[in-house]
XYZ file of N, CA and C in Angstrom:
471
model
N 21.582 -70.645 -16.027
C 22.564 -69.615 -15.785
C 22.769 -68.774 -17.031
N 22.812 -69.412 -18.149
C 22.982 -68.686 -19.412
C 21.786 -67.793 -19.667
N 20.619 -68.292 -19.246
C 19.399 -67.498 -19.423
C 19.464 -66.232 -18.575
N 19.966 -66.393 -17.374
C 20.072 -65.240 -16.469
C 21.077 -64.224 -17.009
N 22.201 -64.681 -17.540
C 23.209 -63.786 -18.117
C 22.634 -63.051 -19.321
N 21.840 -63.752 -20.105
C 21.225 -63.109 -21.274
C 20.228 -62.040 -20.832
N 19.480 -62.335 -19.755
C 18.521 -61.345 -19.242
C 19.238 -60.093 -18.727
N 20.323 -60.290 -17.982
C 21.073 -59.150 -17.449
C 21.662 -58.333 -18.594
N 22.220 -59.009 -19.594
C 22.787 -58.318 -20.749
C 21.707 -57.575 -21.523
N 20.550 -58.190 -21.660
C 19.442 -57.536 -22.354
C 18.959 -56.298 -21.613
N 18.908 -56.414 -20.282
C 18.485 -55.240 -19.501
C 19.490 -54.098 -19.644
N 20.780 -54.417 -19.599
C 21.804 -53.376 -19.746
C 21.666 -52.667 -21.088
N 21.497 -53.447 -22.137
C 21.353 -52.832 -23.468
C 20.057 -52.037 -23.562
N 19.012 -52.567 -22.944
C 17.732 -51.861 -22.961
C 17.838 -50.537 -22.204
N 18.481 -50.577 -21.019
C 18.633 -49.340 -20.245
C 19.525 -48.329 -20.968
N 20.579 -48.839 -21.630
C 21.447 -47.936 -22.393
C 20.672 -47.283 -23.530
N 19.827 -48.062 -24.189
C 19.015 -47.500 -25.274
C 18.014 -46.480 -24.759
N 17.376 -46.789 -23.608
C 16.415 -45.838 -23.023
C 17.142 -44.571 -22.587
N 18.321 -44.734 -22.003
C 19.098 -43.570 -21.581
C 19.484 -42.709 -22.785
N 19.866 -43.360 -23.869
C 20.209 -42.621 -25.089
C 18.999 -41.863 -25.617
N 17.836 -42.511 -25.587
C 16.618 -41.839 -26.046
C 16.281 -40.654 -25.146
N 16.456 -40.847 -23.841
C 16.159 -39.753 -22.912
C 17.082 -38.555 -23.154
N 18.379 -38.819 -23.294
C 19.307 -37.702 -23.485
C 19.090 -37.012 -24.814
N 18.796 -37.762 -25.862
C 18.557 -37.107 -27.153
C 17.266 -36.298 -27.118
N 16.247 -36.834 -26.424
C 14.997 -36.078 -26.299
C 15.215 -34.828 -25.450
N 16.010 -34.966 -24.394
C 16.294 -33.805 -23.554
C 17.105 -32.767 -24.317
N 18.060 -33.237 -25.110
C 18.854 -32.297 -25.905
C 17.987 -31.569 -26.922
N 17.090 -32.291 -27.542
C 16.204 -31.659 -28.524
C 15.284 -30.655 -27.845
N 14.750 -31.033 -26.688
C 13.868 -30.115 -25.965
C 14.648 -28.897 -25.485
N 15.878 -29.121 -25.055
C 16.697 -28.012 -24.569
C 17.009 -27.041 -25.696
N 17.385 -27.583 -26.853
C 17.742 -26.689 -27.951
C 16.525 -25.938 -28.473
N 15.356 -26.588 -28.485
C 14.172 -25.856 -28.944
C 13.705 -24.864 -27.896
N 13.860 -25.187 -26.607
C 13.409 -24.249 -25.580
C 14.327 -23.035 -25.502
N 15.595 -23.202 -25.821
C 16.515 -22.076 -25.797
C 16.551 -21.336 -27.121
N 15.653 -21.641 -27.998
C 15.665 -20.986 -29.288
C 16.704 -21.568 -30.215
N 17.213 -22.716 -29.862
C 18.232 -23.445 -30.625
C 19.394 -22.540 -31.026
N 19.803 -21.674 -30.126
C 20.916 -20.781 -30.440
C 22.236 -21.544 -30.513
N 22.418 -22.486 -29.599
C 23.651 -23.274 -29.627
C 23.683 -24.163 -30.861
N 22.533 -24.749 -31.178
C 22.474 -25.604 -32.364
C 22.739 -24.794 -33.628
N 22.223 -23.590 -33.686
C 22.462 -22.747 -34.860
C 23.928 -22.363 -34.959
N 24.562 -22.113 -33.819
C 25.980 -21.770 -33.836
C 26.816 -22.961 -34.287
N 26.499 -24.142 -33.782
C 27.226 -25.347 -34.196
C 27.008 -25.617 -35.673
N 25.791 -25.431 -36.128
C 25.484 -25.642 -37.545
C 26.252 -24.652 -38.419
N 26.347 -23.403 -37.969
C 27.087 -22.408 -38.743
C 28.561 -22.758 -38.818
N 29.112 -23.291 -37.729
C 30.523 -23.681 -37.749
C 30.730 -24.894 -38.646
N 29.836 -25.862 -38.578
C 29.998 -27.085 -39.368
C 29.829 -26.837 -40.860
N 28.960 -25.913 -41.219
C 28.698 -25.677 -42.638
C 29.702 -24.738 -43.278
N 30.564 -24.135 -42.514
C 31.462 -23.131 -43.081
C 32.820 -23.738 -43.379
N 33.487 -23.110 -44.325
C 34.859 -23.506 -44.625
C 35.794 -22.625 -43.801
N 37.068 -22.879 -43.927
C 38.021 -22.111 -43.142
C 38.059 -20.644 -43.520
N 37.853 -20.344 -44.786
C 37.966 -18.947 -45.217
C 36.745 -18.127 -44.813
N 35.582 -18.751 -44.810
C 34.366 -17.987 -44.506
C 33.876 -18.203 -43.075
N 34.715 -18.786 -42.241
C 34.276 -19.102 -40.880
C 33.957 -17.837 -40.080
N 34.828 -16.851 -40.162
C 34.628 -15.644 -39.368
C 33.388 -14.874 -39.806
N 33.198 -14.748 -41.099
C 32.019 -14.007 -41.570
C 30.734 -14.748 -41.226
N 30.756 -16.079 -41.339
C 29.563 -16.847 -40.970
C 29.270 -16.737 -39.471
N 30.317 -16.759 -38.656
C 30.107 -16.621 -37.217
C 29.559 -15.242 -36.870
N 30.064 -14.208 -37.549
C 29.561 -12.859 -37.274
C 28.108 -12.714 -37.698
N 27.756 -13.283 -38.827
C 26.354 -13.193 -39.255
C 25.451 -14.004 -38.327
N 25.928 -15.172 -37.878
C 25.125 -15.961 -36.939
C 24.988 -15.237 -35.608
N 26.055 -14.590 -35.173
C 25.987 -13.848 -33.914
C 25.030 -12.672 -34.039
N 25.041 -12.004 -35.182
C 24.123 -10.879 -35.381
C 22.675 -11.346 -35.380
N 22.433 -12.547 -35.901
C 21.060 -13.074 -35.901
C 20.624 -13.484 -34.495
N 21.571 -13.973 -33.691
C 21.212 -14.513 -32.387
C 21.128 -13.455 -31.301
N 21.765 -12.306 -31.497
C 21.750 -11.302 -30.446
C 20.374 -10.672 -30.328
N 19.935 -10.428 -29.102
C 18.627 -9.782 -28.929
C 18.688 -8.318 -29.338
N 17.549 -7.766 -29.609
C 17.459 -6.368 -30.040
C 17.238 -5.488 -28.824
N 18.147 -4.593 -28.604
C 17.992 -3.608 -27.542
C 17.774 -2.249 -28.189
N 16.657 -1.605 -27.918
C 16.441 -0.291 -28.540
C 17.390 0.752 -27.960
N 17.678 1.774 -28.748
C 18.529 2.858 -28.266
C 17.810 3.618 -27.164
N 18.540 4.040 -26.149
C 17.868 4.813 -25.089
C 17.380 6.149 -25.626
N 16.260 6.576 -25.099
C 15.686 7.838 -25.548
C 16.555 8.995 -25.070
N 16.683 9.995 -25.909
C 17.462 11.170 -25.540
C 16.727 11.927 -24.438
N 17.484 12.352 -23.432
C 16.839 13.043 -22.314
C 16.419 14.441 -22.749
N 15.302 14.871 -22.207
C 14.745 16.165 -22.609
C 15.451 17.323 -21.917
N 16.031 17.112 -20.747
C 16.655 18.207 -20.016
C 17.828 17.729 -19.197
N 18.233 18.565 -18.267
C 19.343 18.220 -17.386
C 18.896 17.190 -16.348
N 19.847 16.435 -15.845
C 19.535 15.456 -14.813
C 19.254 16.164 -13.490
N 18.723 15.395 -12.550
C 18.407 15.961 -11.236
C 19.672 16.443 -10.528
N 20.766 15.687 -10.661
C 22.010 16.082 -10.009
C 22.556 17.374 -10.604
N 22.442 17.527 -11.931
C 22.921 18.755 -12.561
C 22.076 19.949 -12.135
N 20.765 19.751 -12.050
C 19.894 20.843 -11.597
C 20.209 21.226 -10.156
N 20.451 20.223 -9.319
C 20.771 20.485 -7.918
C 22.101 21.233 -7.786
N 23.094 20.819 -8.564
C 24.391 21.498 -8.517
C 24.272 22.935 -9.016
N 23.524 23.141 -10.077
C 23.328 24.490 -10.604
C 22.600 25.373 -9.596
N 21.577 24.822 -8.959
C 20.851 25.568 -7.931
C 21.773 25.930 -6.768
N 22.630 25.001 -6.370
C 23.563 25.270 -5.284
C 24.555 26.365 -5.628
N 25.084 26.332 -6.849
C 26.048 27.358 -7.263
C 25.386 28.728 -7.319
N 24.176 28.787 -7.870
C 23.463 30.069 -7.948
C 23.135 30.583 -6.549
N 22.678 29.693 -5.667
C 22.339 30.114 -4.304
C 23.567 30.623 -3.566
N 24.677 29.899 -3.692
C 25.897 30.315 -3.013
C 26.386 31.663 -3.543
N 26.325 31.852 -4.865
C 26.757 33.122 -5.456
C 25.889 34.278 -4.973
N 24.577 34.077 -4.968
C 23.687 35.140 -4.494
C 23.909 35.434 -3.014
N 24.156 34.399 -2.235
C 24.424 34.595 -0.807
C 25.690 35.417 -0.607
N 26.740 35.074 -1.348
C 27.997 35.807 -1.202
C 27.842 37.252 -1.654
N 27.117 37.459 -2.757
C 26.904 38.829 -3.224
C 26.094 39.626 -2.211
N 25.109 38.994 -1.600
C 24.271 39.681 -0.624
C 25.074 40.071 0.614
N 25.898 39.164 1.115
C 26.685 39.498 2.306
C 27.749 40.531 1.980
N 28.291 40.501 0.772
C 29.275 41.518 0.394
C 28.620 42.894 0.334
N 27.379 42.947 -0.191
C 26.710 44.236 -0.347
C 26.228 44.783 0.991
N 25.829 43.916 1.923
C 25.262 44.387 3.195
C 26.324 44.845 4.173
N 27.431 44.154 4.260
C 28.412 44.438 5.307
C 29.735 44.830 4.663
N 29.931 46.132 4.498
C 31.181 46.581 3.883
C 32.339 46.480 4.867
N 32.084 46.860 6.099
C 33.149 46.894 7.092
C 32.858 45.835 8.150
N 32.932 44.595 7.751
C 32.483 43.518 8.625
C 33.517 43.153 9.669
N 34.744 43.577 9.517
C 35.775 43.173 10.465
C 36.374 44.402 11.143
N 35.542 45.435 11.323
C 36.029 46.675 11.922
C 36.327 46.480 13.402
N 35.393 45.887 14.125
C 35.596 45.722 15.570
C 36.273 44.382 15.833
N 37.585 44.404 15.825
C 38.365 43.184 15.996
C 38.517 42.879 17.480
N 37.615 42.092 17.981
C 37.748 41.612 19.344
C 38.403 40.236 19.284
N 39.411 40.046 20.097
C 40.145 38.778 20.056
C 39.255 37.606 20.443
N 38.390 37.804 21.416
C 37.502 36.721 21.830
C 36.533 36.341 20.713
N 35.984 37.346 20.051
C 35.041 37.062 18.968
C 35.754 36.361 17.819
N 36.954 36.832 17.490
C 37.703 36.205 16.396
C 38.037 34.750 16.721
N 38.504 34.502 17.946
C 38.860 33.133 18.305
C 37.640 32.218 18.291
N 36.537 32.698 18.842
C 35.330 31.872 18.850
C 34.822 31.637 17.434
N 34.911 32.667 16.585
C 34.426 32.516 15.209
C 35.285 31.532 14.427
N 36.615 31.611 14.596
C 37.473 30.659 13.902
C 37.221 29.233 14.388
N 37.011 29.085 15.682
C 36.775 27.755 16.241
C 35.481 27.152 15.700
N 34.407 27.919 15.737
C 33.119 27.422 15.238
C 33.195 27.167 13.744
N 33.853 28.051 13.009
C 33.964 27.891 11.564
C 34.764 26.644 11.211
N 35.831 26.389 11.971
C 36.652 25.214 11.693
C 35.898 23.923 11.992
N 35.116 23.911 13.070
C 34.411 22.684 13.445
C 33.202 22.406 12.562
N 32.556 23.436 12.054
C 31.286 23.219 11.363
C 31.357 23.452 9.867
N 32.491 23.900 9.342
C 32.665 24.200 7.918
C 31.720 25.298 7.429
N 31.225 26.110 8.356
C 30.449 27.289 7.974
C 31.458 28.390 7.650
N 31.210 29.231 6.651
C 32.186 30.283 6.324
C 32.473 31.186 7.524
N 33.737 31.544 7.680
C 34.168 32.303 8.861
C 33.435 33.631 8.976
N 33.259 34.288 7.860
C 32.641 35.610 7.908
C 31.216 35.540 8.452
N 30.469 34.521 8.052
C 29.099 34.374 8.550
C 29.092 34.149 10.057
N 30.015 33.310 10.533
C 30.078 33.033 11.975
C 30.491 34.287 12.730
N 31.467 35.015 12.200
C 31.944 36.213 12.884
C 30.850 37.268 12.980
N 30.127 37.479 11.877
C 29.057 38.478 11.886
C 27.964 38.059 12.864
N 27.654 36.757 12.904
C 26.613 36.286 13.820
C 27.050 36.444 15.273
N 28.295 36.098 15.588
C 28.772 36.235 16.962
C 28.918 37.700 17.353
N 29.339 38.535 16.428
C 29.459 39.956 16.728
C 28.094 40.563 17.022
N 27.065 40.034 16.345
C 25.722 40.537 16.572
C 25.133 40.119 17.901
N 25.757 39.159 18.594
C 25.254 38.749 19.906
C 25.483 39.817 20.968
N 26.501 40.622 20.798
C 26.868 41.586 21.836
C 26.027 42.847 21.721
N 25.641 43.405 22.850
C 24.989 44.728 22.797
C 25.985 45.769 22.290
N 25.476 46.845 21.710
C 26.364 47.814 21.080
C 27.201 48.576 22.095
N 26.741 48.628 23.313
C 27.470 49.405 24.325
C 28.418 48.556 25.145
N 28.475 47.256 24.894
C 29.269 46.388 25.765
C 30.727 46.381 25.336
N 31.566 46.051 26.292
C 32.983 45.873 25.979
C 33.197 44.422 25.557
N 34.291 44.107 24.898
C 34.511 42.728 24.457
C 34.557 41.720 25.593
N 34.975 42.136 26.802
C 35.096 41.181 27.893
C 33.749 40.794 28.494
N 32.784 41.694 28.516
C 31.513 41.387 29.177
C 30.398 41.051 28.198
N 30.485 41.500 26.969
C 29.349 41.361 26.059
C 29.227 40.019 25.386
N 30.324 39.275 25.262
C 30.282 38.050 24.466
C 30.600 36.824 25.306
N 30.034 36.740 26.471
C 30.294 35.584 27.314
C 29.803 34.291 26.657
N 28.695 34.325 25.914
C 28.217 33.086 25.274
C 29.195 32.625 24.207
N 29.772 33.545 23.457
C 30.737 33.161 22.432
C 32.048 32.703 23.050
N 32.421 33.288 24.175
C 33.669 32.887 24.821
C 33.539 31.475 25.383
N 32.365 31.129 25.870
C 32.163 29.793 26.438
C 32.220 28.692 25.387
N 32.117 29.043 24.124
C 32.215 28.030 23.063
C 33.636 27.491 22.979
N 34.620 28.343 23.292
C 36.018 27.928 23.170
C 36.333 26.799 24.156
N 37.299 25.958 23.830
C 37.658 24.867 24.751
C 38.391 25.376 25.976
């Protein structure tokens, strides 16, 4: 019985020793595989005094941080800026063109045309003047407002 107890005790101590060897080997492999950054940080803390702790930690952190190069300066405007600039220029030229072409664009005030133009403009966010000029152009020049714009009148609810 004493022999059996000694064997069990020996196995426990042997397994504890093997486990200790495994964990120390794993810790060593882990610290070397990670570049021993944690070990270097612990070493920097252990070797420093209270007064130089912060400076040592900052120098260790500067050594451990990876190097990221500065981003290259862009050569021109971004795509979004170019698109916005193109849109502003296009809209300005469009407005100037419509102003120059149609001086008296609201001369023939037909109530049906105005109502249909406001309705279409409100629903589609197209500028009112463009819709009004387009709807006014649907009517023949000799027609009266009641007979010439039946397609525009049918747009109304």
